[in-house]
Every structure is written in C-alpha cells, then in structure tokens.
Short mmCIF file of C-alpha atoms and ligand atoms in Angstrom, two decimals:
data_model
loop_
_atom_site.label_atom_id
_atom_site.label_comp_id
_atom_site.label_asym_id
_atom_site.label_seq_id
_atom_site.Cartn_x
_atom_site.Cartn_y
_atom_site.Cartn_z
CA MET A 1 154.37 -187.61 47.60
CA SER A 2 155.65 -191.05 46.90
CA ASP A 3 159.36 -191.28 46.19
CA THR A 4 160.31 -194.82 47.54
CA ASN A 5 158.99 -198.00 48.49
CA VAL A 6 159.33 -200.52 51.19
CA THR A 7 158.84 -204.48 50.48
CA VAL A 8 156.82 -206.66 52.44
CA THR A 9 157.18 -210.46 52.05
CA VAL A 10 154.42 -212.75 53.76
CA GLY A 11 155.02 -216.40 52.83
CA GLU A 12 155.49 -216.54 49.13
CA GLU A 13 154.01 -213.24 48.39
CA THR A 14 156.25 -210.03 48.02
CA LYS A 15 154.78 -206.76 47.82
CA ASP A 16 156.11 -202.87 47.54
CA TYR A 17 154.45 -200.42 49.47
CA ALA A 18 154.91 -196.69 48.74
CA VAL A 19 156.80 -194.20 51.17
CA LEU A 20 155.15 -191.04 51.32
CA SER A 21 156.92 -187.86 52.02
CA GLY A 22 155.15 -184.59 53.87
CA THR A 23 156.57 -181.15 54.02
CA VAL A 24 158.70 -182.06 57.01
CA GLY A 25 158.80 -184.73 59.60
CA PRO A 26 158.65 -188.60 59.49
CA GLN A 27 157.85 -190.15 56.15
CA VAL A 28 154.75 -192.85 56.20
CA ILE A 29 154.62 -196.27 54.61
CA ASP A 30 151.02 -196.32 52.61
CA ILE A 31 149.67 -199.72 54.08
CA ARG A 32 146.16 -199.07 52.70
CA LYS A 33 146.14 -202.22 50.58
CA LEU A 34 148.17 -204.31 53.27
CA TYR A 35 145.07 -206.21 54.41
CA ALA A 36 143.70 -207.01 51.15
CA ASN A 37 147.29 -208.37 49.79
CA THR A 38 148.15 -210.32 52.92
CA GLY A 39 145.27 -210.79 54.91
CA MET A 40 147.16 -209.18 57.78
CA PHE A 41 146.27 -206.18 59.70
CA THR A 42 149.04 -203.74 61.47
CA TYR A 43 148.88 -203.89 65.37
CA ASP A 44 149.51 -200.54 67.06
CA PRO A 45 147.32 -200.00 70.10
CA GLY A 46 147.50 -196.30 71.17
CA PHE A 47 148.78 -195.31 67.74
CA THR A 48 152.51 -194.91 68.79
CA SER A 49 153.37 -195.58 65.06
CA THR A 50 150.33 -194.69 62.97
CA ALA A 51 149.60 -191.71 61.04
CA SER A 52 145.84 -191.62 60.90
CA CYS A 53 145.59 -188.84 58.15
CA ASP A 54 147.68 -186.18 56.39
CA SER A 55 146.97 -182.57 57.79
CA GLY A 56 148.50 -179.03 57.11
CA LEU A 57 147.37 -177.40 60.34
CA THR A 58 150.04 -178.18 63.05
CA TYR A 59 153.42 -179.69 62.77
CA ILE A 60 155.15 -181.06 65.99
CA ASP A 61 158.90 -182.26 66.26
CA GLY A 62 159.07 -183.98 69.60
CA ASP A 63 162.71 -184.40 69.88
CA GLU A 64 163.47 -180.69 69.03
CA GLY A 65 160.43 -179.31 71.14
CA VAL A 66 159.08 -177.66 67.84
CA LEU A 67 155.27 -176.71 67.45
CA LEU A 68 154.30 -174.92 64.45
CA HIS A 69 150.86 -173.74 63.26
CA ARG A 70 150.32 -173.54 59.61
CA GLY A 71 154.20 -173.19 59.70
CA TYR A 72 154.42 -170.35 62.26
CA PRO A 73 156.25 -171.33 65.55
CA ILE A 74 154.12 -171.35 68.73
CA GLY A 75 156.42 -169.16 70.54
CA GLN A 76 156.24 -166.27 67.94
CA LEU A 77 152.26 -166.52 67.65
CA ALA A 78 152.07 -166.43 71.56
CA GLU A 79 154.27 -163.44 71.84
CA GLN A 80 153.08 -161.41 68.59
CA SER A 81 149.68 -163.07 67.67
CA SER A 82 146.13 -163.00 69.33
CA PHE A 83 143.70 -165.95 69.83
CA MET A 84 141.48 -164.51 66.93
CA GLU A 85 144.39 -164.15 64.64
CA VAL A 86 145.46 -167.89 65.36
CA SER A 87 141.90 -168.98 65.07
CA TYR A 88 141.79 -167.30 61.53
CA LEU A 89 145.32 -168.72 60.62
CA LEU A 90 144.17 -172.07 61.63
CA LEU A 91 140.72 -172.23 59.80
CA ASN A 92 142.17 -170.21 56.61
CA GLY A 93 145.78 -171.29 56.29
CA GLU A 94 147.09 -167.96 56.20
CA LEU A 95 147.42 -164.83 58.63
CA PRO A 96 144.88 -162.49 57.86
CA SER A 97 145.11 -158.83 56.68
CA LYS A 98 143.61 -156.28 58.92
CA ALA A 99 140.42 -156.13 57.13
CA GLN A 100 140.02 -159.98 57.30
CA LEU A 101 141.12 -160.17 60.80
CA ASP A 102 138.49 -157.20 61.52
CA ASP A 103 135.82 -159.12 59.52
CA PHE A 104 136.80 -162.57 61.35
CA THR A 105 136.36 -161.05 64.67
CA TYR A 106 133.05 -159.10 63.65
CA THR A 107 131.45 -162.50 62.76
CA ILE A 108 132.61 -164.51 65.90
CA THR A 109 131.38 -161.63 68.27
CA ARG A 110 128.00 -161.49 66.68
CA HIS A 111 127.60 -165.16 67.27
CA THR A 112 128.66 -165.18 71.05
CA MET A 113 124.94 -165.30 72.26
CA VAL A 114 123.20 -168.58 73.19
CA ASN A 115 119.75 -169.50 72.55
CA GLU A 116 117.87 -168.32 75.55
CA GLN A 117 116.44 -171.94 76.02
CA LEU A 118 120.05 -173.29 76.30
CA THR A 119 119.95 -171.68 79.82
CA ALA A 120 117.38 -174.32 80.93
CA PHE A 121 119.86 -176.95 80.52
CA TYR A 122 122.08 -175.80 83.30
CA ARG A 123 119.18 -175.97 85.63
CA GLY A 124 119.01 -179.77 85.33
CA PHE A 125 122.59 -179.93 86.65
CA ARG A 126 123.46 -180.37 90.45
CA ARG A 127 125.35 -176.84 91.51
CA ASP A 128 128.21 -178.90 92.22
CA ALA A 129 128.40 -180.52 89.07
CA HIS A 130 131.55 -181.00 87.41
CA PRO A 131 131.67 -178.11 84.79
CA MET A 132 133.12 -180.59 82.37
CA ALA A 133 130.13 -182.62 82.58
CA ILE A 134 128.00 -179.68 81.94
CA MET A 135 130.07 -178.79 78.88
CA CYS A 136 129.70 -182.43 77.28
CA GLY A 137 125.88 -181.80 78.11
CA VAL A 138 125.12 -178.41 76.52
CA VAL A 139 127.77 -178.38 73.66
CA GLY A 140 126.03 -181.58 72.45
CA ALA A 141 122.82 -180.07 73.09
CA LEU A 142 123.69 -177.21 70.67
CA SER A 143 122.71 -179.48 67.72
CA SER A 144 119.24 -179.11 68.53
CA PHE A 145 119.39 -175.42 68.00
CA TYR A 146 121.20 -175.14 64.88
CA HIS A 147 119.27 -177.49 62.29
CA ASP A 148 120.50 -174.75 59.84
CA SER A 149 124.05 -175.60 59.96
CA THR A 150 124.29 -179.58 60.58
CA ASP A 151 124.38 -180.42 56.98
CA ILE A 152 128.35 -181.38 56.81
CA ASN A 153 128.21 -181.42 53.00
CA ASP A 154 127.30 -177.68 52.51
CA PRO A 155 130.55 -175.60 53.07
CA ASP A 156 128.30 -172.60 54.12
CA GLN A 157 126.75 -174.35 56.95
CA ARG A 158 130.27 -176.12 57.66
CA ARG A 159 131.42 -172.35 58.14
CA ILE A 160 128.61 -170.94 60.24
CA ALA A 161 128.65 -174.11 62.31
CA SER A 162 132.36 -173.40 63.04
CA HIS A 163 131.65 -169.80 63.87
CA ARG A 164 128.96 -170.47 66.08
CA LEU A 165 131.00 -173.10 68.08
CA ILE A 166 134.25 -171.17 68.39
CA ALA A 167 132.11 -168.09 69.26
CA LYS A 168 129.62 -169.55 71.70
CA MET A 169 132.23 -171.92 73.59
CA PRO A 170 133.28 -168.90 76.10
CA THR A 171 129.88 -168.03 76.82
CA ILE A 172 128.85 -171.78 77.63
CA ALA A 173 131.94 -172.11 79.77
CA ALA A 174 131.28 -168.59 81.78
CA MET A 175 127.59 -169.97 82.15
CA ALA A 176 128.93 -173.24 83.51
CA PHE A 177 131.11 -171.51 86.10
CA LYS A 178 128.59 -168.86 87.01
CA TYR A 179 126.00 -171.77 87.59
CA SER A 180 128.53 -173.59 89.84
CA VAL A 181 128.79 -170.50 92.20
CA GLY A 182 125.09 -169.54 91.98
CA GLN A 183 125.39 -166.26 90.22
CA PRO A 184 123.44 -165.05 87.35
CA PHE A 185 124.66 -165.50 83.84
CA LEU A 186 125.89 -162.18 81.84
CA TYR A 187 125.08 -161.66 78.21
CA PRO A 188 128.37 -161.23 75.99
CA ARG A 189 129.11 -157.78 74.89
CA ASN A 190 129.98 -156.90 71.44
CA ASP A 191 132.28 -154.06 72.49
CA LEU A 192 134.73 -156.42 74.32
CA SER A 193 137.50 -158.67 72.64
CA TYR A 194 137.12 -162.26 72.65
CA THR A 195 138.92 -163.00 75.73
CA ALA A 196 137.87 -159.77 77.59
CA ASN A 197 134.20 -160.81 76.97
CA PHE A 198 134.89 -164.16 78.48
CA LEU A 199 136.62 -162.73 81.49
CA ARG A 200 133.68 -160.26 81.90
CA MET A 201 131.04 -162.99 81.53
CA THR A 202 133.07 -165.21 83.94
CA PHE A 203 133.83 -162.65 86.72
CA GLY A 204 131.56 -159.78 86.22
CA VAL A 205 128.42 -159.49 88.08
CA PRO A 206 125.07 -157.52 87.31
CA ALA A 207 125.56 -155.31 90.30
CA GLU A 208 128.55 -153.38 89.12
CA GLU A 209 130.64 -152.77 85.94
CA TYR A 210 133.62 -155.27 85.58
CA VAL A 211 136.65 -154.02 83.62
CA PRO A 212 139.03 -156.90 82.80
CA ASP A 213 142.50 -156.19 83.59
CA PRO A 214 144.49 -156.04 80.30
CA VAL A 215 147.40 -157.95 82.05
CA ILE A 216 145.13 -160.74 82.70
CA VAL A 217 143.41 -160.32 79.08
CA ASP A 218 146.69 -160.53 77.66
CA ALA A 219 147.89 -163.77 79.92
CA MET A 220 144.30 -165.58 79.05
CA ASP A 221 144.79 -164.82 75.26
CA LYS A 222 147.99 -166.25 75.42
CA ILE A 223 147.01 -169.49 77.34
CA PHE A 224 144.39 -169.75 74.58
CA ILE A 225 146.67 -169.38 71.86
CA LEU A 226 148.90 -172.31 73.73
CA HIS A 227 146.02 -174.61 73.70
CA ALA A 228 144.51 -174.10 70.11
CA ASP A 229 145.58 -177.08 68.31
CA HIS A 230 147.98 -179.88 68.80
CA GLU A 231 148.33 -182.30 65.75
CA GLN A 232 145.99 -185.76 66.04
CA ASN A 233 146.04 -185.96 70.14
CA ALA A 234 143.47 -187.98 71.54
CA SER A 235 140.44 -185.52 71.79
CA THR A 236 141.08 -184.34 67.93
CA SER A 237 141.41 -187.80 66.82
CA THR A 238 138.16 -188.36 68.85
CA VAL A 239 136.45 -185.33 66.73
CA ARG A 240 137.72 -186.47 63.49
CA LEU A 241 136.53 -190.21 64.08
CA ALA A 242 133.20 -189.01 65.22
CA GLY A 243 133.05 -186.61 61.99
CA SER A 244 134.19 -189.17 59.84
CA SER A 245 130.72 -190.86 60.47
CA GLY A 246 128.77 -187.74 59.39
CA ALA A 247 127.95 -186.57 62.60
CA ASN A 248 127.20 -183.03 63.01
CA PRO A 249 129.80 -180.84 63.99
CA PHE A 250 128.33 -179.93 67.66
CA ALA A 251 127.95 -183.69 68.35
CA CYS A 252 131.76 -183.96 67.27
CA ILE A 253 133.05 -181.35 69.52
CA ALA A 254 130.83 -182.85 72.28
CA ALA A 255 132.68 -186.03 72.02
CA GLY A 256 136.03 -184.36 71.84
CA ILE A 257 135.07 -182.69 75.18
CA ALA A 258 134.44 -185.88 76.91
CA CYS A 259 137.74 -187.58 75.45
CA LEU A 260 139.76 -184.21 76.68
CA TRP A 261 138.43 -184.52 80.22
CA GLY A 262 140.58 -187.59 81.02
CA PRO A 263 143.53 -187.05 83.44
CA ALA A 264 146.06 -188.35 81.07
CA HIS A 265 144.98 -185.61 78.53
CA GLY A 266 143.54 -182.13 79.02
CA GLY A 267 142.39 -183.28 82.62
CA ALA A 268 145.98 -183.07 83.56
CA ASN A 269 146.04 -179.22 84.16
CA GLU A 270 143.63 -179.70 87.04
CA ALA A 271 145.19 -182.87 88.34
CA ALA A 272 148.67 -181.28 88.27
CA LEU A 273 147.49 -178.35 90.30
CA ASN A 274 145.79 -180.60 92.92
CA MET A 275 149.07 -182.67 92.77
CA LEU A 276 151.20 -179.72 93.50
CA ARG A 277 148.80 -178.70 96.29
CA GLU A 278 149.01 -181.95 97.64
CA ILE A 279 152.71 -182.00 97.78
CA GLY A 280 152.46 -178.53 99.55
CA THR A 281 155.97 -177.86 100.45
CA VAL A 282 159.31 -178.36 98.55
CA ASP A 283 160.66 -180.74 101.34
CA ARG A 284 157.84 -183.27 100.20
CA ILE A 285 158.87 -183.34 96.57
CA PRO A 286 161.31 -186.27 96.96
CA GLU A 287 158.58 -188.49 98.42
CA TYR A 288 156.33 -187.94 95.22
CA ILE A 289 159.34 -188.36 92.88
CA ALA A 290 159.85 -191.75 94.43
CA ARG A 291 156.00 -192.70 93.93
CA ALA A 292 156.32 -191.38 90.28
CA LYS A 293 159.33 -193.84 89.76
CA ASN A 294 157.69 -196.83 91.65
CA LYS A 295 156.18 -199.18 88.88
CA ASP A 296 153.86 -200.45 91.62
CA ASP A 297 152.40 -197.08 92.30
CA PRO A 298 149.87 -195.82 89.77
CA PHE A 299 150.84 -192.18 90.57
CA ARG A 300 152.09 -190.40 87.86
CA LEU A 301 153.64 -186.48 87.88
CA MET A 302 150.99 -184.72 86.39
CA GLY A 303 151.87 -182.31 83.78
CA PHE A 304 154.92 -184.28 82.99
CA GLY A 305 155.45 -186.47 79.96
CA HIS A 306 154.09 -186.62 76.44
CA ARG A 307 153.50 -189.37 73.85
CA VAL A 308 155.33 -186.82 71.21
CA TYR A 309 157.69 -184.48 73.20
CA LYS A 310 160.74 -185.98 74.23
CA ASN A 311 162.05 -182.68 74.75
CA TYR A 312 160.73 -179.52 76.46
CA ASP A 313 157.19 -178.77 75.44
CA PRO A 314 157.58 -175.50 73.91
CA ARG A 315 154.18 -174.38 75.26
CA ALA A 316 155.65 -175.06 78.77
CA THR A 317 158.09 -172.78 78.33
CA VAL A 318 155.80 -169.90 77.16
CA MET A 319 153.56 -170.86 80.13
CA GLN A 320 156.04 -171.00 82.90
CA LYS A 321 157.22 -167.11 81.80
CA THR A 322 153.72 -166.04 81.75
CA ALA A 323 153.33 -167.49 85.05
CA GLU A 324 155.84 -165.56 86.64
CA ASP A 325 154.62 -162.49 84.77
CA VAL A 326 151.13 -162.72 85.99
CA LEU A 327 152.09 -163.68 89.61
CA LYS A 328 154.45 -160.74 89.67
CA THR A 329 152.05 -158.18 88.07
CA MET A 330 149.24 -159.29 90.54
CA GLY A 331 151.74 -159.16 93.47
CA VAL A 332 150.92 -162.86 94.25
CA THR A 333 153.43 -165.15 95.91
CA ASP A 334 151.97 -168.66 95.22
CA PRO A 335 153.90 -171.31 97.14
CA VAL A 336 152.49 -173.73 94.77
CA PHE A 337 154.56 -172.02 91.99
CA ASP A 338 157.93 -172.37 94.20
CA VAL A 339 157.03 -176.18 94.68
CA ALA A 340 156.39 -176.40 90.65
CA ARG A 341 159.85 -175.00 89.62
CA GLU A 342 161.58 -177.02 92.46
CA LEU A 343 159.71 -180.01 91.32
CA GLU A 344 160.87 -179.39 87.67
CA ARG A 345 164.43 -178.79 88.86
CA ILE A 346 164.83 -182.16 90.78
CA ALA A 347 162.84 -184.19 88.02
CA LEU A 348 164.98 -182.99 85.13
CA SER A 349 167.91 -183.99 87.09
CA ASP A 350 166.83 -187.24 88.17
CA PRO A 351 167.97 -190.50 85.76
CA TYR A 352 164.53 -191.84 85.68
CA PHE A 353 163.16 -188.91 84.31
CA ILE A 354 166.03 -187.96 82.00
CA GLU A 355 166.26 -191.70 80.54
CA LYS A 356 162.24 -191.74 80.03
CA LYS A 357 162.45 -188.24 78.24
CA LEU A 358 159.78 -186.91 80.75
CA PHE A 359 159.72 -183.03 80.61
CA PRO A 360 156.74 -180.47 81.89
CA ASN A 361 154.17 -180.18 79.05
CA VAL A 362 151.59 -177.73 78.67
CA ASP A 363 149.32 -178.78 81.69
CA PHE A 364 152.24 -178.07 84.29
CA TYR A 365 152.16 -174.49 84.78
CA SER A 366 149.21 -173.36 83.54
CA GLY A 367 147.02 -174.31 86.60
CA VAL A 368 149.34 -171.74 88.42
CA ILE A 369 148.20 -168.92 86.22
CA LEU A 370 144.68 -169.74 86.07
CA SER A 371 144.46 -170.25 89.94
CA ALA A 372 146.03 -166.75 90.18
CA ILE A 373 143.44 -165.23 88.01
CA GLY A 374 140.70 -166.64 90.20
CA PHE A 375 139.67 -169.98 88.16
CA PRO A 376 138.87 -172.99 90.44
CA THR A 377 140.58 -176.03 89.27
CA GLU A 378 137.44 -177.68 87.99
CA MET A 379 137.18 -175.20 85.39
CA PHE A 380 140.69 -175.44 83.98
CA THR A 381 140.03 -178.39 81.69
CA VAL A 382 136.80 -176.14 80.54
CA LEU A 383 139.31 -173.53 79.45
CA PHE A 384 141.51 -176.03 77.69
CA ALA A 385 138.43 -177.23 75.48
CA LEU A 386 137.58 -173.72 75.00
CA ALA A 387 140.85 -172.83 73.30
CA ARG A 388 140.94 -176.49 71.71
CA THR A 389 137.61 -175.80 69.98
CA VAL A 390 139.17 -173.70 67.08
CA GLY A 391 141.43 -176.88 66.51
CA TRP A 392 139.05 -179.36 66.71
CA VAL A 393 136.69 -177.42 64.13
CA ALA A 394 139.65 -176.70 61.96
CA GLN A 395 140.72 -180.26 61.93
CA TRP A 396 137.08 -181.46 61.47
CA ASN A 397 136.60 -179.01 58.38
CA GLU A 398 140.02 -180.22 56.76
CA MET A 399 138.77 -183.82 57.13
CA ILE A 400 135.29 -183.48 55.88
CA SER A 401 136.66 -181.21 52.77
CA ASP A 402 138.81 -183.93 51.76
CA PRO A 403 137.26 -186.02 49.03
CA ALA A 404 139.27 -189.14 50.01
CA GLN A 405 137.69 -189.02 53.45
CA LYS A 406 136.13 -192.30 54.56
CA ILE A 407 134.62 -193.62 57.81
CA GLY A 408 137.51 -194.37 60.47
CA ARG A 409 137.09 -198.19 61.15
CA PRO A 410 139.76 -199.86 62.75
CA ARG A 411 139.98 -203.68 63.05
CA GLN A 412 141.69 -205.66 65.81
CA LEU A 413 143.75 -208.80 66.76
CA TYR A 414 140.85 -211.18 68.34
CA THR A 415 141.78 -213.03 71.20
CA GLY A 416 138.29 -214.30 72.45
CA PRO A 417 136.78 -217.99 72.29
CA SER A 418 136.41 -219.54 68.89
CA GLN A 419 133.16 -220.36 67.50
CA ARG A 420 131.21 -222.90 70.14
CA ASP A 421 127.68 -223.86 70.31
CA TYR A 422 124.98 -222.48 72.73
CA VAL A 423 124.38 -224.47 75.94
CA PRO A 424 120.82 -224.53 77.00
CA LEU A 425 120.46 -223.50 80.66
CA THR A 426 119.24 -226.47 81.63
CA GLN A 427 122.41 -228.30 80.66
CA ARG A 428 124.82 -225.58 82.52
C1 SDX B 1 148.06 -183.43 76.83
O1 SDX B 1 148.91 -185.75 72.55
C2 SDX B 1 148.77 -184.64 72.90
O2 SDX B 1 149.26 -183.59 72.27
C3 SDX B 1 148.17 -183.95 74.01
C4 SDX B 1 148.10 -182.59 74.66
C5 SDX B 1 147.27 -181.77 73.47
O3 SDX B 1 147.98 -180.42 73.48
O4 SDX B 1 146.57 -182.13 73.15
O5 SDX B 1 149.69 -181.90 74.60
C6 SDX B 1 147.55 -182.25 75.91
O6 SDX B 1 147.51 -184.36 77.01
C7 SDX B 1 149.48 -183.25 77.68
C8 SDX B 1 149.69 -184.51 78.62
C9 SDX B 1 148.84 -184.36 79.94
N1 SDX B 1 148.93 -185.50 80.58
C10 SDX B 1 149.67 -185.60 81.67
O7 SDX B 1 150.46 -184.81 82.51
C11 SDX B 1 149.56 -186.77 82.76
C12 SDX B 1 150.83 -187.52 83.07
N2 SDX B 1 151.65 -188.00 81.91
C13 SDX B 1 151.33 -189.26 81.54
O8 SDX B 1 150.29 -189.95 81.81
C14 SDX B 1 151.99 -189.64 80.15
O9 SDX B 1 153.25 -188.90 79.98
C15 SDX B 1 151.46 -189.21 78.98
C16 SDX B 1 149.89 -189.80 78.95
C17 SDX B 1 151.16 -187.91 78.71
C18 SDX B 1 152.12 -189.86 77.55
O10 SDX B 1 151.75 -190.97 77.73
P1 SDX B 1 152.71 -192.28 76.69
O11 SDX B 1 153.37 -191.57 75.70
O12 SDX B 1 151.42 -193.32 76.80
O13 SDX B 1 153.87 -192.43 77.59
P2 SDX B 1 153.76 -193.85 78.50
O14 SDX B 1 152.64 -193.74 79.25
O15 SDX B 1 153.96 -195.14 77.62
O16 SDX B 1 155.20 -193.47 79.41
C19 SDX B 1 156.54 -193.88 79.06
C20 SDX B 1 157.23 -194.49 80.19
C21 SDX B 1 156.64 -195.30 81.27
O17 SDX B 1 157.36 -196.04 81.84
P3 SDX B 1 157.59 -197.51 81.27
O18 SDX B 1 156.43 -198.07 81.26
O19 SDX B 1 158.56 -197.25 80.19
O20 SDX B 1 158.58 -198.22 82.42
O21 SDX B 1 157.14 -193.04 81.23
C22 SDX B 1 156.78 -193.13 82.19
C23 SDX B 1 155.58 -194.57 82.08
O22 SDX B 1 155.45 -195.02 83.36
N3 SDX B 1 156.06 -192.01 82.52
C24 SDX B 1 155.73 -191.33 83.60
C25 SDX B 1 155.10 -190.04 83.30
N4 SDX B 1 154.59 -190.18 82.00
C26 SDX B 1 155.06 -191.06 81.72
N5 SDX B 1 156.22 -191.86 84.89
C27 SDX B 1 155.98 -190.60 85.57
N6 SDX B 1 155.19 -189.47 85.38
C28 SDX B 1 154.92 -189.42 84.54
N7 SDX B 1 153.94 -188.10 84.25
#
C-alpha cells in the first residue's frame, strides 16, 4: 500500500515515512515509528487529521457528500435494500444470495428473545428514566447472561455474540419504551420481519392484535439503513478502543451507546426536534440563526454541521424525502416539518453557514418522521443505537480479526507542574 514517502527532519535527524494509499480517499502517512525516531508525538485533539485504523466497511467523501457501505452508495441501499440485507453486507462484505439472506434472517430472528431475568433490570429504573440510561445499563448487563460468547478470540463465539447483539437490540429498545409508559413487555414474534417485529413490540399491546403499517415498516427500515454505520465516528471509535483491550462485545457496545448519547453525536436527533419545537414558527427562525452565529452563545443548530461532510449529508437527502412520504401517507401535517424546511432554506443561503460548510446532517429530519410514527423524542437516540449496533459490531469484528491489532493507547502533550516534593500538611 506504500508508493511514496514523506521526509521529516528533527534537528540533525532526517527520516522517511511511508505514504499509504487505500482504495479511494485521502492517503495516510505511516507515523508509527515517529516517536521512536524523534521522541516527539503528533498532536491532534479530536483526531481531525488522524486515521486510527484501516477499514473496508464504509467510505465517506465529505466534500462530495458520498457514503458507501462495502462500495454500495447509501442512496441505492436505502431505496433498494433492507436493513437485514445491509446488516449482512456490513458483516460479510458482499450482498447475500437469497438463500444467504434467508439463513441470516432466520438466525437473527431466533435470537430476538432476551433472558427472562433481564426484565428485572428494568424495574430498577424510575419509570421516567431516560431510555438511553436504560440501554447503557441493560446492554452492559447482557454480558452477564452470555458467558458462552465472550471469548473474543473464538470466531464462532464472536459470530454468535454479534448475532445476539443485532437481534436483541430491538427487543431491549422496545422494552425500554414500554417500561417508560407503564405497559407490559411484548415478546418478539418469529413470523414478523426484523423491523415489523420491533414496531409491534413497541406499539402493540396484549389486549389486541397489532398489524404494523407497511408504509411505516418501510420508512423505519430505511431509517435503520441510514444509521447502520458511518466510518470511525465517536461512538464507533469508542467501541474499537474498548474492544482493543479485549473487553467482551456486550461491554463494548454498551460503551458505544454511552458515547452516542451525547448531543454532539447521536443525541442530536432528540435535540434537533426539541430545537425545532422551541422555534415553533417560521417567523422565529432568524432569532435562532443569529444565536447559532453568535460566538458568545453556546447554542448551535442541532442537526446541522458535520466533522466530515462539508457538503450535504446524503442520509439527510433520503431522510427529508422519507419525511415527506410518511407525513403525506399518514395525512399528518406537522408544523415542525415546515419550520425544518424553512430553517434549512434560510441557513443554506446564509454566508455564515456557507463559509463554514454547514449542512443538515442525518439528525435534522429524522425526528420529524419518528415523531409522526409515534416515538417520543427520548426514544430517538435509542433508535439510532439500535440501528448503529450492526455497524459497531462489524467494526469490532474487523478490528478483533486484524492480526496487527493492538490495544489503543494515545499519548499527550503534558502541561501540568514539573516534578516537586511533597509538603507535609503542617507546613502548608
Ligand atoms: C452525528 O462523525 C459522525 O459520522 C457522526 C454521525 C454518525 O453517523 O455517526 O454522522 C452522527 O453525530 C451527526 C452530527 C450530529 N450533531 C449535531 O447535529 C450537533 C450540531 N453540530 C455541531 O455540534 C458540529 O457541527 C459537529 C459536532 C457535528 C461537528 O463538529 P466539528 O467538526 O468539531 O466542527 P466544529 O465544532 O469545529 O465547527 C466548525 C465551525 C465552528 O465555528 P468556528 O469555531 O470555526 O468559528 O462551525 C461552527 C462551529 O462553531 N458550527 C456550528 C455548527 N456546527 C459547527 N455553528 C452553528 N451550528 C452548528 N450546528
């Protein structure tokens, strides 16, 4: 992968460092020997210029607004594929045959039940606990039920743990919602698709049959596809770092859920809808645009901006169209959607947003759809975590099966006090 070098001179020492090329996208400078050669670290808080690994899962071109999963454009996958098929693709690298997809779906379907003991964990939470707090706790607790699939060096155990995590997230997420509304948990059904099963466990009640609306199932499945994986984002990097120590996969995914919760990351979908509701009407948009541009005001337009996309987030394009379709099909007119579209129009013509290349991201429109389907805003990031589990699991597998994998251990620029002697209390 190396065809050129860069030269670094420190004092009298000059060393060459290989430039490595991937299939497509920016090359990297292999600096693994830099500290040994120079006694210096690189300095890159927030990792704005750092590749932490090599990966074949997802490619993003932020300038062109391109997102590929194993080479396939997100727009084509969202329109033509299914979340189960995209999950297979991320895990195995190729689109499945019908037999392979049926076999994968059969396996996932038959891992959707959770140990009955797990239901006891929910009763330890207040009914008004944020469902992401429940997800962090319950998913972390999964490792106490599956000691037969925590040996990360056994490929068979890695595969079973991966299937368990993908399969059980909808059940655990639906249970978190049911607990918050005081309704009984519903068991998964093997005669329903992955997404229809989730919708029934969430919105169904024991008192009557629940038949998921195919339009809603399709929209939800599309939303899951759009959230499945996204290169080395903060929560995926968290999962990889946790996994690099040899932690079991359930603990690693719980770490990813905790990181995703932040409003700068997956928590932005909940924050974006709350922001749109706070704005309320189109005439109040200029006030919030001004706040977003004010350096002295910590307010940011939630659902806008991205570390990598300096063009339109291709997921936001699909999400906006899905929002229009769902609202039209459901005969729902949501003033928040009108505020969202007007806010986008105004922001994208404002020099501040143009200069800083701030566009709507995946979180800007998702809340409009999820709210129309009936999810409370607190559940939005839970849904993001549900879908992103397959990406986290695929990235974790890719890392663990890499023979060159080592424990992640960044260094620092130390800015604390130089060495000094202890002063006894009586002399202070
Ligand atoms: C996700 O990484 C991923 O791939 C994440 C994700 C995934 O699928 O995993 O795509 C999911 O997390 C999407 C992002 C969701 N977050 C939000 O919508 C929250 C609002 N957005 C911002 O907090 C921000 O845009 C980030 C966190 C998304 C990106 O932050 P960066 O890359 O660190 O950018 P920055 O903070 O350095 O901003 C650059 C400039 C700054 O101004 P200056 O200091 O240069 O003067 O743009 C400004 C920022 O103040 N800016 C915004 C803004 N986002 C950035 N100003 C107003 N509103 C915003 N939303």
